[in-house]
XYZ file of C-alpha atoms in Angstrom:
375
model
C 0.000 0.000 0.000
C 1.321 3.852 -0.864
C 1.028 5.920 1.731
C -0.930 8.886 1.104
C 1.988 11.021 3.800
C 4.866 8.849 4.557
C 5.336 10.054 8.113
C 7.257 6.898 8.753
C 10.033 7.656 6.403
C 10.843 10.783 7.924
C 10.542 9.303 11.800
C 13.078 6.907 10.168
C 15.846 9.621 9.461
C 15.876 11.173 13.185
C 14.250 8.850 15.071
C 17.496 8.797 17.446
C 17.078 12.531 18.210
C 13.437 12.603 18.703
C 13.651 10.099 20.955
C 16.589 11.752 22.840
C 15.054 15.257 22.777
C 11.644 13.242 24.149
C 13.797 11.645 27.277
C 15.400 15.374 28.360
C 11.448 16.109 28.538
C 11.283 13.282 30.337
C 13.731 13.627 32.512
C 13.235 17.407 33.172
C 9.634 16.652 34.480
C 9.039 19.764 32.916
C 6.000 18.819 30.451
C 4.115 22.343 30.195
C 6.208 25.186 29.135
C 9.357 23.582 29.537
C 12.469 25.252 27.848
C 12.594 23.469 24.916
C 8.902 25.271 23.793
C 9.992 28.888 24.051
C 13.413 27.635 22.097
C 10.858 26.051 19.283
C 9.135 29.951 19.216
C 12.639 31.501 18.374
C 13.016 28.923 15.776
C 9.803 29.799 13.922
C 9.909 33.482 14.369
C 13.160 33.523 12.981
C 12.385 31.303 10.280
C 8.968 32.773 9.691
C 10.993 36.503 9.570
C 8.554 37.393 12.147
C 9.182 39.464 15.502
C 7.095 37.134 17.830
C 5.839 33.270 17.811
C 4.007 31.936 20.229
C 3.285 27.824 20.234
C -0.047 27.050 21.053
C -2.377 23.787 21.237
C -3.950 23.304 17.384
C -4.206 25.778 13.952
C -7.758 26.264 15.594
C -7.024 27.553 18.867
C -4.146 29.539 16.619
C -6.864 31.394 14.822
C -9.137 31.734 18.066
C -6.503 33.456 19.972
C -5.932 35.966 17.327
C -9.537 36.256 17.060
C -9.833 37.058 20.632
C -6.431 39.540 20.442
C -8.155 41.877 18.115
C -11.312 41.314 20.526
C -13.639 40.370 17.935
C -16.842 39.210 18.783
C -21.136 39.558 18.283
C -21.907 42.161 15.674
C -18.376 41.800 13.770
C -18.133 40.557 10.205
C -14.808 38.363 9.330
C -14.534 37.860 5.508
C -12.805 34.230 4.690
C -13.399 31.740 1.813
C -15.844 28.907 1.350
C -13.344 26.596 0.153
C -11.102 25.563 3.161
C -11.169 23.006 6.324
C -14.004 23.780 8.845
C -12.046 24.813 11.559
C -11.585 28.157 9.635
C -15.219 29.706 9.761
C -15.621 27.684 13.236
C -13.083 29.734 14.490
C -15.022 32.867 13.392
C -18.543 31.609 14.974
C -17.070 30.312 17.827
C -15.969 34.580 18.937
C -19.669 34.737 18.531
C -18.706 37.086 15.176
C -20.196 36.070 11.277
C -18.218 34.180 8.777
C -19.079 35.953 5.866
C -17.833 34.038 3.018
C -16.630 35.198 -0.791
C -15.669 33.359 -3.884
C -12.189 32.180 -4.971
C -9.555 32.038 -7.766
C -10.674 28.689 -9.686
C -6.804 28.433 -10.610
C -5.362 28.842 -7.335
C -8.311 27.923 -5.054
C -7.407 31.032 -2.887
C -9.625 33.742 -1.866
C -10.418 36.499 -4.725
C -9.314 39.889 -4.103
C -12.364 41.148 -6.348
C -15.091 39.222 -4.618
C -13.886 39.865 -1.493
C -14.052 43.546 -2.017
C -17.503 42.939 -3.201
C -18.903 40.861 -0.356
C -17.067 44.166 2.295
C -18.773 46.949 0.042
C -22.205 44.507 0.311
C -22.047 43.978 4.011
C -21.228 47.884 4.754
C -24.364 48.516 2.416
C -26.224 46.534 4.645
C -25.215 48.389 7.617
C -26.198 45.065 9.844
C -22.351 43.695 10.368
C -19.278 45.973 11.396
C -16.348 45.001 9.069
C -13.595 43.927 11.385
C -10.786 41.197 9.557
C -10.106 39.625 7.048
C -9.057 35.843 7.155
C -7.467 34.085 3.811
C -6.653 30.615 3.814
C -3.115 29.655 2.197
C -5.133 26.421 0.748
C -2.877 23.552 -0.145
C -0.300 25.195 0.971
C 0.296 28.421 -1.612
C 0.228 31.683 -0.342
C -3.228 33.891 -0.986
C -2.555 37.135 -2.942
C -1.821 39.289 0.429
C -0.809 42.458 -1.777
C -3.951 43.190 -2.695
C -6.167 41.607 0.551
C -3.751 43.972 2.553
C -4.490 46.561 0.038
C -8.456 45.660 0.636
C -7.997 45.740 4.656
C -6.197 48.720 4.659
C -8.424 50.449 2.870
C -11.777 49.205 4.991
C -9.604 49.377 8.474
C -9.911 45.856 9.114
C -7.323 43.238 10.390
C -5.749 40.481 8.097
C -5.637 36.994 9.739
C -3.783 34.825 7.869
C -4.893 31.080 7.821
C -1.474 29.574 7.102
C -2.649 26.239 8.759
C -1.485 24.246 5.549
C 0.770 26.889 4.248
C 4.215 27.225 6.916
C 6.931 28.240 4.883
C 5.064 29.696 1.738
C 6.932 32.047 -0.301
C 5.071 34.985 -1.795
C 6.717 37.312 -4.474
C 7.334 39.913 -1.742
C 9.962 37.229 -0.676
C 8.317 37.029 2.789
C 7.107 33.016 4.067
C 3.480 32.655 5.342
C 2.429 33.352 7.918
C 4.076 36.199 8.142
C 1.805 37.715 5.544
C -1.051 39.378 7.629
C -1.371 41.049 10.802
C -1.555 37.318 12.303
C -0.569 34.278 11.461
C -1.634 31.241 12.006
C -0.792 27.878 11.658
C -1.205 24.088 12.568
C 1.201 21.414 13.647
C -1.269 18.530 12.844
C 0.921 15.084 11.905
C -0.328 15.697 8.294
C 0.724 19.302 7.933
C 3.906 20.094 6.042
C 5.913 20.727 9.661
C 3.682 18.290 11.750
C 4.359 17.304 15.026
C 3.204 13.902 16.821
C -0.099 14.856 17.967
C -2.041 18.234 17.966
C 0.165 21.892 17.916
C 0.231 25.609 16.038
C 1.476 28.746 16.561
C 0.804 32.387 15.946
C 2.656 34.650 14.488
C 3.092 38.744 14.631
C 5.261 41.834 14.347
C 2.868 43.834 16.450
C 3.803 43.457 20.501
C 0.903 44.379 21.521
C -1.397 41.925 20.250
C 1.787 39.510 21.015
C 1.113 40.307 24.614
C -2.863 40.100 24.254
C -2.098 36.347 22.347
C 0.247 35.670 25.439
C -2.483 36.343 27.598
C -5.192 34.533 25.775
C -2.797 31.226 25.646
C -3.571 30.591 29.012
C -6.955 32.246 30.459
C -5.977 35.553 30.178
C -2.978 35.484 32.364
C -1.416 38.755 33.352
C 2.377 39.042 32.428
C 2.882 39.792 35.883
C 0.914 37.644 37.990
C -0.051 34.287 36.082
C -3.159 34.117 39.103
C -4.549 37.925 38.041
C -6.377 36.739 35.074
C -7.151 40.222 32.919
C -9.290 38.756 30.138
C -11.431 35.472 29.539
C -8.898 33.165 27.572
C -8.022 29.569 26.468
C -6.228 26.905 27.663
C -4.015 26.270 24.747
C -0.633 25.508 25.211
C 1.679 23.587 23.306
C 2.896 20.381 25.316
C 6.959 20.405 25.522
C 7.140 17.138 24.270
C 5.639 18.057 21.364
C 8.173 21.127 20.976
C 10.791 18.697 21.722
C 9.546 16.855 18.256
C 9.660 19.558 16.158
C 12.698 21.283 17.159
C 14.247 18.089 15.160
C 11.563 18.174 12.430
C 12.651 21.963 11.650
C 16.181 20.398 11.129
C 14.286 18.205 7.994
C 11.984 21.165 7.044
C 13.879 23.441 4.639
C 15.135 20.321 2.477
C 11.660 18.938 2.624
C 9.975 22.117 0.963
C 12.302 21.361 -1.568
C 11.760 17.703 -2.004
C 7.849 18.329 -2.263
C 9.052 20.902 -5.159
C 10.200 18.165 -7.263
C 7.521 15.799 -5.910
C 5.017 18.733 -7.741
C 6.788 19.031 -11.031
C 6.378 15.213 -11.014
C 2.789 15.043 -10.673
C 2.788 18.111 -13.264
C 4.682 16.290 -16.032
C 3.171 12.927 -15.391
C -0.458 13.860 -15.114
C 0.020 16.452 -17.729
C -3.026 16.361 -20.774
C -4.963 13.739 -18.205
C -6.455 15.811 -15.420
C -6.790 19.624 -14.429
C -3.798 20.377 -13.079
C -3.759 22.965 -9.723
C -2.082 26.276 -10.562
C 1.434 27.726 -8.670
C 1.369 31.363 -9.589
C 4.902 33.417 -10.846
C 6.673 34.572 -7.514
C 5.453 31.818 -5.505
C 6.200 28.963 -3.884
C 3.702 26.041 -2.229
C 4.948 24.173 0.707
C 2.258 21.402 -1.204
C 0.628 20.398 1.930
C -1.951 18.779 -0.762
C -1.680 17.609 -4.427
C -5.314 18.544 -5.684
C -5.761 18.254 -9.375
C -9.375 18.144 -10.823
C -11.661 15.427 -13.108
C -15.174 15.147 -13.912
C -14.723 11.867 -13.214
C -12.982 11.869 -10.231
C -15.174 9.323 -8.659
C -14.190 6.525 -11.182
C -10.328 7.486 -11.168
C -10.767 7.153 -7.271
C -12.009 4.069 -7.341
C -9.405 2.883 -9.311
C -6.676 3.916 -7.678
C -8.237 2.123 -4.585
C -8.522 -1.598 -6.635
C -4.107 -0.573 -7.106
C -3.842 0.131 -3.597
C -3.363 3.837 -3.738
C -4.806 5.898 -1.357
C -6.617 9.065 -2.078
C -9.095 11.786 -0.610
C -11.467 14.933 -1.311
C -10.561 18.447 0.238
C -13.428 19.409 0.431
C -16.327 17.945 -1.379
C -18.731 20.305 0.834
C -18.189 23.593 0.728
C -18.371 25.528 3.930
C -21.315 27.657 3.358
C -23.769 24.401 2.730
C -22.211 22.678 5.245
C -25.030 21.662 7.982
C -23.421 24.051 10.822
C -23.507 26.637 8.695
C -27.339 26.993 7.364
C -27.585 30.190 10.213
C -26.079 32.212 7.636
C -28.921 32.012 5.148
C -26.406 30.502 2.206
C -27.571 28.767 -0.366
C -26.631 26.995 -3.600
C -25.239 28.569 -6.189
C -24.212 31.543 -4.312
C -19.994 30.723 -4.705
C -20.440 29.365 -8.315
C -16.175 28.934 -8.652
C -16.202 27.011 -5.162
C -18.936 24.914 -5.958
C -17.420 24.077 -9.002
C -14.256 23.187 -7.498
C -15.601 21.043 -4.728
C -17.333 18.865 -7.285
C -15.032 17.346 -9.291
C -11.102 18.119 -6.990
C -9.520 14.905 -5.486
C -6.279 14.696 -3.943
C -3.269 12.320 -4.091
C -0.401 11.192 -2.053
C 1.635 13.954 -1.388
C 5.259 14.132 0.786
C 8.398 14.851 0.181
C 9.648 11.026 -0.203
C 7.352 10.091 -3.013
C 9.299 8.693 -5.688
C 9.399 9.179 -9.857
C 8.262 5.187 -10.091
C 5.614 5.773 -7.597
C 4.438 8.594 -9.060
C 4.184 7.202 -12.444
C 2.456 4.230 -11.536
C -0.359 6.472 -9.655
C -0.323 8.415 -13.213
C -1.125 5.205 -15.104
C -3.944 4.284 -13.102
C -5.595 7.878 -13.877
C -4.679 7.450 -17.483
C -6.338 3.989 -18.048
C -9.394 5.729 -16.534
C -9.137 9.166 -18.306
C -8.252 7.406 -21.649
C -10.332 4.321 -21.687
């Protein structure tokens, strides 16, 4: 059987020092905010070209904490896209603010600067919602167009959140990595996730110290920096364990060379699948960490289930998008309303996708789609 992310490969190439950095853990006794987490948030800052990090518990409670920084709640409108994992509007609703949703790119299956300046100028005409941030997803792991949603959010006053939960280490043409590309960042350690740890973990990322210090606060129950007992706000309880630090300290050792390996995993796929399916769409100036290989086919469904009978995995992100999802029917959605989303979600797939997927492996998944594409 392929694996569809060969996280055993890469356990195999420093198991030694995950298991040694697990024992000094061990041995310290110290398993919440032990040393070796604040050394992890000088890692990513520094690699993220970002003032402050701050490890936290999941990509969700990474978005809810900068969320709860900008102290945005009922009444406040926070524009995102329709296409992306549910945690992202969640995060919105669970504030008690409105995802309000607008339409992507079809090539890039990132938000739309133009729509999203349409759904703002539509919600201030409305006068029901204030407009308060803006939170793109870096889907698949390629960096949204931040020049102009800064641009956008600059010119309404809002916040940019960036959703970098699949994108850690995207390069925009500005040069700068996601997610340093918004006010906030934010992003998930999930196993899965380009930099994944072994269990749940994210960060947040800023320049600005003050909403460093609100995030630092919110990470556990609104502490006070001077007294952890004088709670000043209502927070979270969301911090990363140390063991889990411990783990990706290492993995940050692989993590460069692996956004490289995944490069030429990509132009693989491209070549090989070329003329067979749609293929997904890396714009000039960037660069995609490929936490997903997503290409699309009408008839997905068939090439799926022949890939299965060869013993290759393969999944959907995300066959339902978010605004007819079940949780969200509040918000008065309905079909047809994202036509470029819906469009998407019907016919993308996704195939194995990490940096140790070899040429043979990749033709072979290749020649399954073919016989199905082909006949």
């Amino acid at each position: 059987m392929i694996p569809f992310i060969d996280l055993k490969k890469q356990y195999s190439l420093i198991e030694n020092d995950v298991l040694a950095g697990i024992k000094r853990v061990l041995d310290s006794g110290h398993y919440i905010l032990g040393s070796e987490v604040a050394e992890l948030e000088k890692q990513l800052a520094e690699y993220a070209g970002t003032k402050y990090a701050l490890a936290c518990s999941s990509g969700t409670d990474a978005l809810l904490m900068a969320l709860m920084a900008l102290e945005i709640g009922p009444g406040d409108a926070v524009f995102t896209t329709p296409f992306t994992f549910f945690a992202t509007p969640e995060s919105i609703a669970l504030v008690g603010a409105t995802p309000v949703f607008s339409d992507i790119e079809e090539t890039t299956y990132n938000m739309d600067p133009v729509k999203l300046e349409e759904a703002i100028e539509k919600v201030i005409k409305e006068g029901k919602l204030t407009p308060k941030a803006i939170m793109p997803v870096d889907l698949f792991g390629q960096a949204a167009n931040y020049k102009e949603i800064n641009a956008i959010a600059k010119k309404y006053g809002m916040a940019v959140i960036e959703d970098a939960c699949q994108g850690f280490g995207a390069v925009c043409p500005c040069g700068k990595k996601a997610p340093a590309l918004g006010d906030i960042g934010c992003t998930s350690f999930f196993p899965a996730k380009p930099l994944g740890c072994y269990g749940d973990g994210g960060a947040v990322f800023t320049d600005n110290e003050e909403l460093y210090k609100k995030m630092y606060s919110v990470l556990v129950h609104g502490r006070s920096a001077e007294d952890k007992y004088d709670n000043v706000r209502l927070g979270l309880n969301a911090r990363l364990d140390t063991i889990q630090a411990a783990v990706l300290i290492e993995k940050m050792k692989l993590f460069p060379k692996e956004v490289e390996l995944r490069q030429e995993v990509a132009a693989a796929y491209m070549e090989e699948l070329a003329g067979l399916v749609t293929l997904p769409t890396i714009l000039p100036g960037y660069t995609s960490v490929w936490a997903q290989f997503c290409p699309r086919h009408k008839d997905y469904a068939k090439i799926q289930e022949a890939l299965k009978e060869a013993d290759i995995p393969s999944a959907r992100y995300y066959p339902i998008p978010m605004h007819l999802l079940g949780a969200m029917k509040y918000l008065g959605y309905k079909k047809g309303d994202f036509p470029v989303t819906e469009a998407c979600a019907d016919d993308i797939f996704a195939l194995p996708m990490h940096p140790y997927l070899d040429r043979e492996t990749i033709k072979k998944i290749a020649a399954v789609i073919a016989s199905v594409v082909k006949g």
